[in-house]
Structures are given as C-alpha cells and as structure tokens.
Coordinates of C-alpha atoms in Angstrom, one line a residue:
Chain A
X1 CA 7.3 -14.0 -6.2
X2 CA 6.8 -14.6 -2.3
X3 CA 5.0 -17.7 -1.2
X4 CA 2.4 -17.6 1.4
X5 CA 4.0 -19.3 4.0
X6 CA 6.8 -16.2 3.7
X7 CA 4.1 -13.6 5.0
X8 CA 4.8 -14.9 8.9
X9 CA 6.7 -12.4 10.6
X10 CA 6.8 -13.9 14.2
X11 CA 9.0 -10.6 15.2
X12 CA 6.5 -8.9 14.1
X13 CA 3.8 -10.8 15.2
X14 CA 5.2 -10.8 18.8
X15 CA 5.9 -7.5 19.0
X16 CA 2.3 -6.5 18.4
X17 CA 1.3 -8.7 20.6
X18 CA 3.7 -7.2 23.8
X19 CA 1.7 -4.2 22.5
X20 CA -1.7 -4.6 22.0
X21 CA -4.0 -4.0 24.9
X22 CA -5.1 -6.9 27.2
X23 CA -8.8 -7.4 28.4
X24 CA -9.1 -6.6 31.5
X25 CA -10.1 -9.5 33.1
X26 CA -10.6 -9.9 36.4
X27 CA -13.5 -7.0 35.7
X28 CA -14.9 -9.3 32.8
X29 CA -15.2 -12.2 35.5
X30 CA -16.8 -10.3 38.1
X31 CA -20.1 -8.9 35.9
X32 CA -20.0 -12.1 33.8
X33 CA -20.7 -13.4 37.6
X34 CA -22.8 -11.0 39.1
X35 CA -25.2 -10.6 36.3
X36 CA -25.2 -13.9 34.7
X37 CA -26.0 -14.7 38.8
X38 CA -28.5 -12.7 38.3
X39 CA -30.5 -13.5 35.5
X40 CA -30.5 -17.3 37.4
X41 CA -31.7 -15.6 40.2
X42 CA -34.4 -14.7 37.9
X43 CA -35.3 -17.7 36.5
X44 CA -35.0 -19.7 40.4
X45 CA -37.7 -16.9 41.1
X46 CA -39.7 -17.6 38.3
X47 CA -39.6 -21.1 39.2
X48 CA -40.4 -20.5 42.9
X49 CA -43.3 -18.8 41.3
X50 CA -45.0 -21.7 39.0
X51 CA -44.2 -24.2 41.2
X52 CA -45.9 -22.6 44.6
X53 CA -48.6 -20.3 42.8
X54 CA -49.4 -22.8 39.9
X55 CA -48.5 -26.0 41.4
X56 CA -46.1 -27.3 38.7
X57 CA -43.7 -29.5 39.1
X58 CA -41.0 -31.5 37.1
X59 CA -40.2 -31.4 32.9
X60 CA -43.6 -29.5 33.2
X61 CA -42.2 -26.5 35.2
X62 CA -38.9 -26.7 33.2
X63 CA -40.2 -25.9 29.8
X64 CA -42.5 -23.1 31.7
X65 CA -38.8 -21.4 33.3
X66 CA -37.4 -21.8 30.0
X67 CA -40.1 -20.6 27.9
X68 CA -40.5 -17.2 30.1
X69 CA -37.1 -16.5 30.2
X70 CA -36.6 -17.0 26.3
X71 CA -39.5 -14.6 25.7
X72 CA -37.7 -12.1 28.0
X73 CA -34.3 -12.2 26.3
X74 CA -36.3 -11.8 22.9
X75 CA -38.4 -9.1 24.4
X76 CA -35.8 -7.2 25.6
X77 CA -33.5 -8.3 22.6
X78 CA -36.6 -6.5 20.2
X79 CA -35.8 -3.2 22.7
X80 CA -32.3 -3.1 22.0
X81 CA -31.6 -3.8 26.0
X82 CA -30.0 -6.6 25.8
X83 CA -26.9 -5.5 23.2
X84 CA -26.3 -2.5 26.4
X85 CA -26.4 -5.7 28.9
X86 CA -24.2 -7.8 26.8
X87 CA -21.6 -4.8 25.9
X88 CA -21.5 -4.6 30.0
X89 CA -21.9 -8.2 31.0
X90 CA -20.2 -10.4 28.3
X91 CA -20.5 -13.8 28.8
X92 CA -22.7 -13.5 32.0
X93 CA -25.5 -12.7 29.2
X94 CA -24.3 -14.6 26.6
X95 CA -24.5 -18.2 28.1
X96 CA -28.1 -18.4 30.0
X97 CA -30.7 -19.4 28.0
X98 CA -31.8 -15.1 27.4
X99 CA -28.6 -15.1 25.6
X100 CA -29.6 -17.8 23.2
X101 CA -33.0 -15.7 22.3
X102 CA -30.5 -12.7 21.9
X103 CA -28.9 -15.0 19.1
X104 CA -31.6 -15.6 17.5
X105 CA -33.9 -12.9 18.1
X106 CA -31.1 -10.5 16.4
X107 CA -30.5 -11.7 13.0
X108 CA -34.1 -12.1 12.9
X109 CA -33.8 -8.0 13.1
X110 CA -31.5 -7.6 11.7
X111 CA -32.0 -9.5 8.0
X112 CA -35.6 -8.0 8.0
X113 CA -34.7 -5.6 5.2
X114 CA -34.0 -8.8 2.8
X115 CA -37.4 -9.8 3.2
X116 CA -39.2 -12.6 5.0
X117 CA -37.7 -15.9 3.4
X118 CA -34.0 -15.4 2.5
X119 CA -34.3 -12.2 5.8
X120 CA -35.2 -13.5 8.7
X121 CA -36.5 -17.0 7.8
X122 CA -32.9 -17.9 6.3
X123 CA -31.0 -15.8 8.4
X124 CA -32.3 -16.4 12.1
X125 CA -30.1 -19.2 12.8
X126 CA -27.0 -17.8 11.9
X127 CA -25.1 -17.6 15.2
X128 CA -27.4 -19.9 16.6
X129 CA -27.3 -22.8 14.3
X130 CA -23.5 -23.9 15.9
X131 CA -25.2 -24.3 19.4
X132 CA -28.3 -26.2 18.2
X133 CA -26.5 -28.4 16.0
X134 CA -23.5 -29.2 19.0
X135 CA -26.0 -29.1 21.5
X136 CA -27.9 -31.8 19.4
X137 CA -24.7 -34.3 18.2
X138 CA -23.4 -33.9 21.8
X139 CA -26.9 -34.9 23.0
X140 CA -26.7 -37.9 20.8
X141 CA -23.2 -38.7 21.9
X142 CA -24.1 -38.6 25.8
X143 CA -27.2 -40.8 25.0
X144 CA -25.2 -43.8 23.4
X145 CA -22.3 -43.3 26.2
X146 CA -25.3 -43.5 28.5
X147 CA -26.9 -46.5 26.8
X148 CA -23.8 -48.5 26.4
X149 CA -22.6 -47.7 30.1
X150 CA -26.1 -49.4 31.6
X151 CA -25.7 -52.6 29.1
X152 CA -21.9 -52.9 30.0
X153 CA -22.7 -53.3 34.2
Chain B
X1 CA 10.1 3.8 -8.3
X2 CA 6.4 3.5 -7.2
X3 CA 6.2 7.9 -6.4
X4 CA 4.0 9.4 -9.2
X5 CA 4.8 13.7 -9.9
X6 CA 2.0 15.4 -11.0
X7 CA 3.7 18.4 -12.7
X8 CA 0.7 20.0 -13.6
X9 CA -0.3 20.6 -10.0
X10 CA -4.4 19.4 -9.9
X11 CA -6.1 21.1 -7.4
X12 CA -8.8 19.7 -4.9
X13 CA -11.0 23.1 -6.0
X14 CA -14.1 21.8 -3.6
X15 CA -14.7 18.9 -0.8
X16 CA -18.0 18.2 0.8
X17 CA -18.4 15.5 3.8
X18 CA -20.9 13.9 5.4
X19 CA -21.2 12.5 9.1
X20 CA -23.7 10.2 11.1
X21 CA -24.6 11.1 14.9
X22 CA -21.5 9.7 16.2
X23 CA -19.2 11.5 13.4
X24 CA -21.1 14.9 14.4
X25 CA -20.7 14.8 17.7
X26 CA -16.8 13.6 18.0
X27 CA -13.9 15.8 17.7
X28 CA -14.2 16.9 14.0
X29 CA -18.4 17.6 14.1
X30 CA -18.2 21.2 14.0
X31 CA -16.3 20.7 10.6
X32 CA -18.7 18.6 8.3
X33 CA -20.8 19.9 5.9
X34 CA -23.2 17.6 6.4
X35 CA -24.4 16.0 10.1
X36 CA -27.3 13.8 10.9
X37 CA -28.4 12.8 13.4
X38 CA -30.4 9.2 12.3
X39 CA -27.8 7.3 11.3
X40 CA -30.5 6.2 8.7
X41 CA -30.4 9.7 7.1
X42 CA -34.4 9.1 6.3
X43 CA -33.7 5.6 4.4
X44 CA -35.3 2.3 5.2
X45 CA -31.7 0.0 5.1
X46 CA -28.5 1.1 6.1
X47 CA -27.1 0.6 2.6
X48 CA -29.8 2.7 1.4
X49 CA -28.3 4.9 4.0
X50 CA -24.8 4.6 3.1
X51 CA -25.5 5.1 -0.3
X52 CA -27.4 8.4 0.1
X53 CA -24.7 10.0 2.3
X54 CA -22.2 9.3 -0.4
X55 CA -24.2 10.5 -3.5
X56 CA -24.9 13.7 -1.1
X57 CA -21.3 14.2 -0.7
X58 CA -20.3 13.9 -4.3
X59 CA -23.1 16.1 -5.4
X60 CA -22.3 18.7 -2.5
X61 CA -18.9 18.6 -3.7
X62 CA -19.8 19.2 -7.2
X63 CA -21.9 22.3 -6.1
X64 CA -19.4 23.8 -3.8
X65 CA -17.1 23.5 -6.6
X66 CA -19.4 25.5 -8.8
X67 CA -19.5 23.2 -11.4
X68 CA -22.6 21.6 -13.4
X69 CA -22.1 17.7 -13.3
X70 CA -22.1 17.8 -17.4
X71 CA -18.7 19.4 -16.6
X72 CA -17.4 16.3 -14.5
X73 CA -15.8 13.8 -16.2
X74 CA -15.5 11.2 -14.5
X75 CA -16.9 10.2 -10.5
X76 CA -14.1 7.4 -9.2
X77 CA -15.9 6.4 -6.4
X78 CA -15.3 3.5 -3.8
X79 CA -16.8 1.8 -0.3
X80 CA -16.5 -1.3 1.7
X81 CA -19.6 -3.5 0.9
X82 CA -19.9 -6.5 -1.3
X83 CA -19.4 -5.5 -5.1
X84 CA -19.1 -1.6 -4.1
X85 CA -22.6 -0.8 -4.6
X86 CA -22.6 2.2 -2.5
X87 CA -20.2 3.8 -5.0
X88 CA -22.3 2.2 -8.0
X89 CA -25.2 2.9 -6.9
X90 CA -24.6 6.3 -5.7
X91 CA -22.7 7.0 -9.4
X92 CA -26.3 5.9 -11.0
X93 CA -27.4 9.5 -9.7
X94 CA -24.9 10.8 -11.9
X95 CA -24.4 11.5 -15.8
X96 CA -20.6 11.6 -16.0
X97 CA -18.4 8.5 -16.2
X98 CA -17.6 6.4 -13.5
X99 CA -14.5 4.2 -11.9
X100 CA -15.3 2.0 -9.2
X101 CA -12.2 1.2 -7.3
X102 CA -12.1 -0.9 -4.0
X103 CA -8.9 -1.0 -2.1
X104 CA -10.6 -1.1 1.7
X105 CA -10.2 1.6 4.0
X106 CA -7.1 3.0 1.6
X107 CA -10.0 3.5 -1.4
X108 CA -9.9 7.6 -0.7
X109 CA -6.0 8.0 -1.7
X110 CA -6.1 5.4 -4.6
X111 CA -9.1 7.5 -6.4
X112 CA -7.5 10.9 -5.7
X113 CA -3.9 9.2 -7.1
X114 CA -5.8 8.1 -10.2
X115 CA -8.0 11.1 -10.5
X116 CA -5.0 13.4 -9.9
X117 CA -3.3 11.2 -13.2
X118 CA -5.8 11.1 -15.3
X119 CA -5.9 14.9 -14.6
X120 CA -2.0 15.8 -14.7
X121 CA -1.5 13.9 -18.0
X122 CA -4.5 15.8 -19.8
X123 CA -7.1 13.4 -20.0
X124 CA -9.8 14.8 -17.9
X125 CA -11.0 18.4 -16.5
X126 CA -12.6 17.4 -13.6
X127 CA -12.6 14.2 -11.5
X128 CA -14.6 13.9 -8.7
X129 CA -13.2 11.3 -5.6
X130 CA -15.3 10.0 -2.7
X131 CA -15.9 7.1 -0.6
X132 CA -18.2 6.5 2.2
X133 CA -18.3 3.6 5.0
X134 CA -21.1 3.0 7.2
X135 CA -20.8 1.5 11.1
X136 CA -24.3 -0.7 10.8
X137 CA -23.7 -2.0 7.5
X138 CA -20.1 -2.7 7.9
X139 CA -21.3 -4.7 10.8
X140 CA -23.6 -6.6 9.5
X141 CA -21.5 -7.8 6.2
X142 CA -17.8 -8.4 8.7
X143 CA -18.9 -9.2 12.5
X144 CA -22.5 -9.3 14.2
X145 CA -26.3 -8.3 14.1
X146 CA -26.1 -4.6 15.8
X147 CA -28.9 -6.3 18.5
X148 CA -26.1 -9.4 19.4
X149 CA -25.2 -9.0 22.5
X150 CA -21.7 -9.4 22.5
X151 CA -18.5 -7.2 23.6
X152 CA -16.0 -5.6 21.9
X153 CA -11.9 -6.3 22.7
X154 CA -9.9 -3.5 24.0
X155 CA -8.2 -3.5 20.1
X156 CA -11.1 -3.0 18.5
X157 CA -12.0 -0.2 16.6
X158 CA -15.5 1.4 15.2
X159 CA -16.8 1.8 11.4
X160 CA -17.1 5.5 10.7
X161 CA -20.2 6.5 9.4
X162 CA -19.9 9.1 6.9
X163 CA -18.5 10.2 3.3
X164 CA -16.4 12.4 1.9
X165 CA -16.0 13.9 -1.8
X166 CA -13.6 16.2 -3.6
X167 CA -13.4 17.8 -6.6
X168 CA -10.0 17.5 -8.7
X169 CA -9.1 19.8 -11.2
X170 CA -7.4 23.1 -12.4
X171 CA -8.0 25.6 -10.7
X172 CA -8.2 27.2 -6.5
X173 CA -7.2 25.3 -3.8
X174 CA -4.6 22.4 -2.2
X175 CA -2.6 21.2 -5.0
X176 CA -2.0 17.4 -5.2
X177 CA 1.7 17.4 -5.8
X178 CA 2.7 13.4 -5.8
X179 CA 1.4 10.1 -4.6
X180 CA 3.0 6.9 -3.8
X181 CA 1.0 3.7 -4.2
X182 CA 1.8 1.3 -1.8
X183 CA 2.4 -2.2 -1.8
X184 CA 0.1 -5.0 -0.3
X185 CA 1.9 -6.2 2.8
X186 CA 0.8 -9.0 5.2
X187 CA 3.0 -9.9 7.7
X188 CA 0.2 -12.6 9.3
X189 CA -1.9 -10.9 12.0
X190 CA -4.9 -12.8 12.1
X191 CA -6.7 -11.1 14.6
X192 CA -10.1 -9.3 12.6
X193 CA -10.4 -6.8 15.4
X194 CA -6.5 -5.9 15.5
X195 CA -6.6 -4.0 11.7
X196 CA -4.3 -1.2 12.8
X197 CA -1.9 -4.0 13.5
X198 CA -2.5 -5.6 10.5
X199 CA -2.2 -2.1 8.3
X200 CA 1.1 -0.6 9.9
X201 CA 3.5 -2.5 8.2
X202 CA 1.9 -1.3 5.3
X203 CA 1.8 2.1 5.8
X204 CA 5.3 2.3 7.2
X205 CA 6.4 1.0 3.7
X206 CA 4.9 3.6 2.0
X207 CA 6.1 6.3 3.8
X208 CA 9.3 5.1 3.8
X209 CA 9.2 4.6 0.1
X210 CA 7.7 8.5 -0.1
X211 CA 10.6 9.9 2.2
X212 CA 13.5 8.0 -0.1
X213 CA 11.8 8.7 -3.4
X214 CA 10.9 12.3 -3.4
X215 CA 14.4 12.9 -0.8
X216 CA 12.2 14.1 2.1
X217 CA 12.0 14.1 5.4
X218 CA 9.5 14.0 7.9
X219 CA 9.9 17.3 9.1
X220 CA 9.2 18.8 5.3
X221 CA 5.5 18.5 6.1
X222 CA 3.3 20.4 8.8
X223 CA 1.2 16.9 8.9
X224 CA 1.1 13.1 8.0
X225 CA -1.9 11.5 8.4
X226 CA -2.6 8.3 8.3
X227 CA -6.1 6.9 7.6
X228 CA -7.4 4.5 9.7
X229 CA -4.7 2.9 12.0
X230 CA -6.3 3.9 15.3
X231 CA -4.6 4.5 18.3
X232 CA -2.5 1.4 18.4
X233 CA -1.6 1.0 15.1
X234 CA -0.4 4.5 15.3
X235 CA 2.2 3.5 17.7
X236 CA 3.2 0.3 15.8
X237 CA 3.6 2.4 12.8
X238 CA 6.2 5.4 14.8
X239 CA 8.1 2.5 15.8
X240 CA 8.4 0.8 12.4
X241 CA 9.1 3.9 10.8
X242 CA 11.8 5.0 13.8
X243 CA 13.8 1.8 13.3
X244 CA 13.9 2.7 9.5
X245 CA 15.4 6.0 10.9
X246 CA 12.5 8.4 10.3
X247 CA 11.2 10.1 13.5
X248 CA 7.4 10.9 12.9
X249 CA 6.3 11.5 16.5
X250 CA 6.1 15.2 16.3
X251 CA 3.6 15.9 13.0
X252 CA 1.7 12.6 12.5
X253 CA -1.7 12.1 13.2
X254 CA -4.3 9.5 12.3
X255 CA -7.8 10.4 11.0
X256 CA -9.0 7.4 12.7
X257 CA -7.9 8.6 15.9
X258 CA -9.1 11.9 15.9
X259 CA -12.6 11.0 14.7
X260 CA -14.0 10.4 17.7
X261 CA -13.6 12.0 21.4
X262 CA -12.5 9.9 24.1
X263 CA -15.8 9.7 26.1
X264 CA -17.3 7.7 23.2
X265 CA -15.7 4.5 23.9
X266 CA -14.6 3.5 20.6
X267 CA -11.3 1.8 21.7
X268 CA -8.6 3.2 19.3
X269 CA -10.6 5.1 17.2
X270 CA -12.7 5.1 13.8
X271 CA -12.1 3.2 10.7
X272 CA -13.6 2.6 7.4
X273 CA -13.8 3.8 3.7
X274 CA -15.3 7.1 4.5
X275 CA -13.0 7.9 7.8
X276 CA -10.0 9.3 6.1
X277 CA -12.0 11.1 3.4
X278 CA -14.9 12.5 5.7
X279 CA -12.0 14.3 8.0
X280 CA -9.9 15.1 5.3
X281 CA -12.7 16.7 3.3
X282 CA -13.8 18.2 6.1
X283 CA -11.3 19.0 8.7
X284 CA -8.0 19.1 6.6
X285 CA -9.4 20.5 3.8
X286 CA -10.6 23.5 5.7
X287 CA -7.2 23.8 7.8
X288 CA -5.5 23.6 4.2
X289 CA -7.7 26.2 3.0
X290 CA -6.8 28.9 5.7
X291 CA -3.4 27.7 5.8
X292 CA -2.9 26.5 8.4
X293 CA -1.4 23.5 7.0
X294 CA 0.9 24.1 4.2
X295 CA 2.3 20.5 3.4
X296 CA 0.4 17.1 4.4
X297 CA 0.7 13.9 3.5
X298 CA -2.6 11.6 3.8
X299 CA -2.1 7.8 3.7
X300 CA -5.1 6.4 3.4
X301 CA -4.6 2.4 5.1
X302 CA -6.7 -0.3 4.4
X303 CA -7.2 -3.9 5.5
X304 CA -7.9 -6.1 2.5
X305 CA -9.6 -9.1 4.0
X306 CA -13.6 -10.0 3.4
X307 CA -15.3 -12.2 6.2
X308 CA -14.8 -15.9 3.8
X309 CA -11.0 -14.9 3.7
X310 CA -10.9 -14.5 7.6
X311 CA -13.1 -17.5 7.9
X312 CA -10.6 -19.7 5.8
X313 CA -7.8 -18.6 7.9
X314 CA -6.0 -16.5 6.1
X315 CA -4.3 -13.2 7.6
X316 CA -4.9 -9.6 6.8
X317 CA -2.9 -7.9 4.4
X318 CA -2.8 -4.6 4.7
X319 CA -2.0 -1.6 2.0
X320 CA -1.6 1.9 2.3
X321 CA -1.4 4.8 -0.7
X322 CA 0.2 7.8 0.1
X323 CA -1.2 11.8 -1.1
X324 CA 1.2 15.0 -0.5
X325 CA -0.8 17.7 -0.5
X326 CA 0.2 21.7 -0.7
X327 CA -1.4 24.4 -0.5

C-alpha cells in the first residue's frame, strides 16, 4: 500500500507545467484596463449626472452611483450580457461594483430550478458571501486601527 | 495481469448517440443520431435534460438493435452528477435490470468491460452500455453559475453535452475482443481545469499494460482513442508512452479533441461522461461498421475528483479503462 504523501511526482508535476499553456497576459491586462476603465467611466458619468441634473451631493449621491450601476450589472447579468463581457474582459468586469451584482445575480439564476428557499434564497450568496463577509471583518479591522490610531496621538 | 479475453467475441450489434447544439455543430455533427439544438432538449432543468438525452440514447440503441427491451437484460449505465441520477433515473424508464457504475469521464469503457463479461462468460444476452454528461449541469455541480462572469484558462476544457448507448450481445457488428482496467493513478496535479494533465499518467499505464499483456504494438491497431484528455493531455500522454518505448503519434486520437472544431473556442477540447461514448457511438461506430477501421482501442479517461475533494486540497487522480475493438 502507497501513502498519500507518495502520489507527488515533482518530475511530473514540472514537466506539465513547462507544457501547459500560459495565459496570455499582457492581452488580459489591457481589456481588464480598458473596460473595467470603462464601466468607471460609466459610473463618473452617472455621477456627473445626479450631481448637476439632481443636485446631489455627498453619501447621498454615492448610494445613487452605486445603486444604478448594481441594477445595471444585474440587468444585464438577467440578459446573459454580462458572462460574454466577463469571458472577454476578466477581471476589468469582475472587480467594479457590476461585477458584484453579476455574483449575486447568477446563482440567483441559476438555483431557480430548486425552488425559492433552498434555490435562490439559500444559494444567492454563494460566491458572493467571501466578499461581504471580508469586506465586513476588514471594515471592522480598519475601524479599530482607525480608532486606536486617533486615541494614541 | 489486469487484460480480460472475451473468447466468445460480444458484439456491439447497435449504438445510438445523442448531441446538444455545440456537439451538432462540431466536427462529428453529421454523425449523431440524435442533434438538438436547445441544449434543454424541451425539459425545464438541465438534469432533466441530461437525463432525457440519455434514456433517448439507450432506448434508440435498443431499437436500432431491433430488440424489445423485455429482451435486455441488464442497462449498466453511468454519468457525472451527484449519486448518478442521470443513469438512475434514466434506467426508471426501463424494465430490465440495471448497474449503476461511476468511474468519471472513463464510465463508458468500464460498463462495456463489465457488460462485455457478464456477456462472454454466459450470464446475459444482451447488455445495454451508456453514459451521458451535460456542459450546464456539469458546471453548476464542479465550477460556476453559467451567467458568472468569469474566464476560462488557456488549459481548460468544455463538458460535452450528449450520450451515447450500445447494445452488447451476440450477434452483427464490432466484436469486443479484450479490455484492460486500469489503475487509479494520481501523480498530484491539483489544477481542476488541467484534467488532461491529471488523466495521462493514467492512461499511459493502461496502454502500456494493454501493449505488454496481449504482446501488441501500437501499430496492430488502425486507431487508439483516448477519451477525454484534450489537446494537451494528448501530448503529455505520447510522451509518457514514448519514454516507455511505444511510439503512438501516428494512429492515436482523442475523442475529446475531435469533438469540437477549432473556431468554437473550447481550449483543448470536450470532456465528460458522454464525450467518449457520444463519438464512439456515433463516429467510430459507423467508421467500424464500413470498415474503415478494423482494430481500435478506446480508452475511456476519467478524472475522479468531486468539488469537496478539490476544496480539501487533495489532487486529481486520474484512471483510464482500455476497450479493443474489431471488426
């Protein structure tokens, strides 16, 4: 009988890696760039727009960018657009805030066949639920740095 | 000695195969019995619609082969989701007796190997053997919602969706002459979207363990086929096989490979359950039939992981089963 740690077969494992294909990717760069530029081109537009056609201003006009630009990642998610500019863009879709509807929007989709509750209800935050709950514990983390930083000078 | 002889010579009498939009319009379209093009074939899931293009096949396959289903024995039957329920469910459509075997993308081979035993020793008349794999519920049990937005690496290779049957017994047609089970073999790749990688040691074993058994050479046979090793793989497995002293570069092929046409952008080609026995029940069936081929071998490869293994960390083994085929 073998034991597990006998399966490594660095030869091997170098070998296939000399072999395997690379990602190209100085391409990847350039339309994570140019389209995750553009998409914040979007949303500086859509902010140009509340703030000099509607007069907001501050956390106000924030939540209004964010809030348009969720519904236009889940929109276009619900079209099946945004897999096409994900497969071409990569990360330049994946990190804005659209990318983080797509996350959510397409389990949601996706898990519909097993119903409401343990579908789409259970399921929605499946790739999503990392990022909230980081995003939340690193909030947390900044805050007390923050705190303790202001009490110490 | 791991090389079983069917003396009595079972015949694949009748195939039938089945093919999604993608299947249909790649390289071996023009060959399936059966193309679609909704990759839902008219159900409301994807399992639904996995199950329904394998229960076509196997019934197909029992009409092509003229036969009533009271006259088949026994359906061994196999697919890639949870608990096989493609197979199972599909086999509920059925009133003969049922095998569900799961050995990944290799399950086509391992239910001809049995079928072709169960047959050769006396057992059974008629077996029937099919598997089927689908790309968007493959997806959704391994990797990503289809609507995710993410991208595929260059390695990567894409879930057939389709299903193949065949009808084993005595009587017309390609005669199953041996098969060679194959070992598991993991040599550590880790990498989920690198399974040709992960499979070629594998399938390199058996073949080399066919060649010395039954005192062959690759140049007995018109074709070898390997399953699902994709375009990559393919190469890993010519060199692993050359530096055992075998030179397969001339007759081998890979079903995964030749699946699609290049302009589809799969990467290196088609896998799944149903990718080796959709083009061998279509394409290689009917080449057999005209003879065109005379001898093949099919090595079926599969990667048996599940998405909790890969999560845990552990790497891929990989397993291949090995069919010669005559006609």
């Amino acid at each position: 009988m073998k034991n597990d740690k006998d399966f490594i077969n660095e030869n091997y494992l170098n070998y296939v890696k000399s072999v395997s294909p690379k990602t190209n990717e100085p391409r990847s760069l350039i339309r994570a760039f140019f389209v995750g530029g553009l998409i914040c081109c979007i949303g500086q537009g859509i902010r140009y727009l509340f703030e000099y056609a509607a007069g907001l201003n501050g956390d106000e006009l924030a939540a209004y960018v964010s809030a348009v630009l969720i519904f236009l990642g889940a929109f276009l998610t619900g079209l099946g657009v945004y897999d096409r500019i994900g497969k071409f863009a990569g990360g330049g879709s994946i990190v804005p805030i659209t990318g983080f509807a797509n996350s959510v929007v397409s389990p949601a989709i996706e898990f519909k066949t097993e119903g409401y509750i343990y579908g789409v209800a259970a399921k929605m935050f499946v790739i999503a639920g990392p990022i909230i709950v980081f995003g939340v514990f690193g909030s947390v983390v900044v805050g007390l740095l923050h705190f303790g930083i202001i009490n110490i000078f | 000695m791991r090389t079983v002889f069917f003396k009595n010579k079972p015949a694949i009498i009748a195939t039938s195969s089945v093919g999604g939009p993608k299947e249909s319009s790649g390289n071996i379209g023009e060959y399936l019995e059966v193309k679609s093009d909704d990759d839902t074939f008219g159900e409301k899931t994807f399992e639904k619609a996995e199950k329904k293009i394998l229960y076509t096949a196997i019934g197909n396959s029992i009409n092509n082969a003229k036969k009533s289903v009271s006259e088949i024995d026994a359906i061994i039957a196999g697919d890639l989701l949870d608990q096989i329920i493609s197979a199972t469910f599909s086999a509920r459509n059925f009133d003969s007796g049922y095998l569900g075997v799961y050995n990944a993308c290799a399950t086509f081979t391992e239910a001809i190997t049995l079928g072709a035993t169960l047959i050769n020793g006396g057992h059974l008349n008629y077996v029937v053997c099919g598997t089927s794999s689908h790309f968007s519920s493959a997806e959704r049990q391994y990797r990503y919602p289809l609507e995710l937005g993410c991208t595929r690496p260059p390695q990567a290779q894409w879930t057939v969706t389709g299903a193949g049957a065949c009808v084993l017994g005595s009587g017309k047609g390609p005669k199953v002459l041996s098969a060679t089970i194959g070992r598991v073999i993991d040599f550590g790749v880790v990498d989920v979207n690198n399974m040709g990688a992960a499979m070629a040691p594998a399938a390199a074993d058996t073949l080399y363990t066919h060649f010395k058994e039954t005192g062959t050479s690759p140049e007995d046979y018109d074709v070898i086929a390997s399953g699902d090793l994709g375009a990559l793989g393919s190469e890993i497995l010519k060199d692993l096989i050359w530096q055992k002293g075998y030179d397969i570069s001339r007759n081998h092929t890979d079903c995964g490979k030749m699946v699609y046409t290049m302009n589809e952008k799969e990467y290196q080609g088609g896998s799944g359950a149903g990718c080796s026995s959709m083009v061998f029940c279509s394409y290689f069936y009917k080449k057999l039939c005209e003879k065109k081929i005379k001898k093949m071998l099919l090595m079926s490869t599969g990667a048996l992981l599940s998405s909790l293994s890969s999560q845990q960390g552990e790497s891929i083994p990989g397993i291949a089963h090995l069919i010669n085929i005559e006609c």
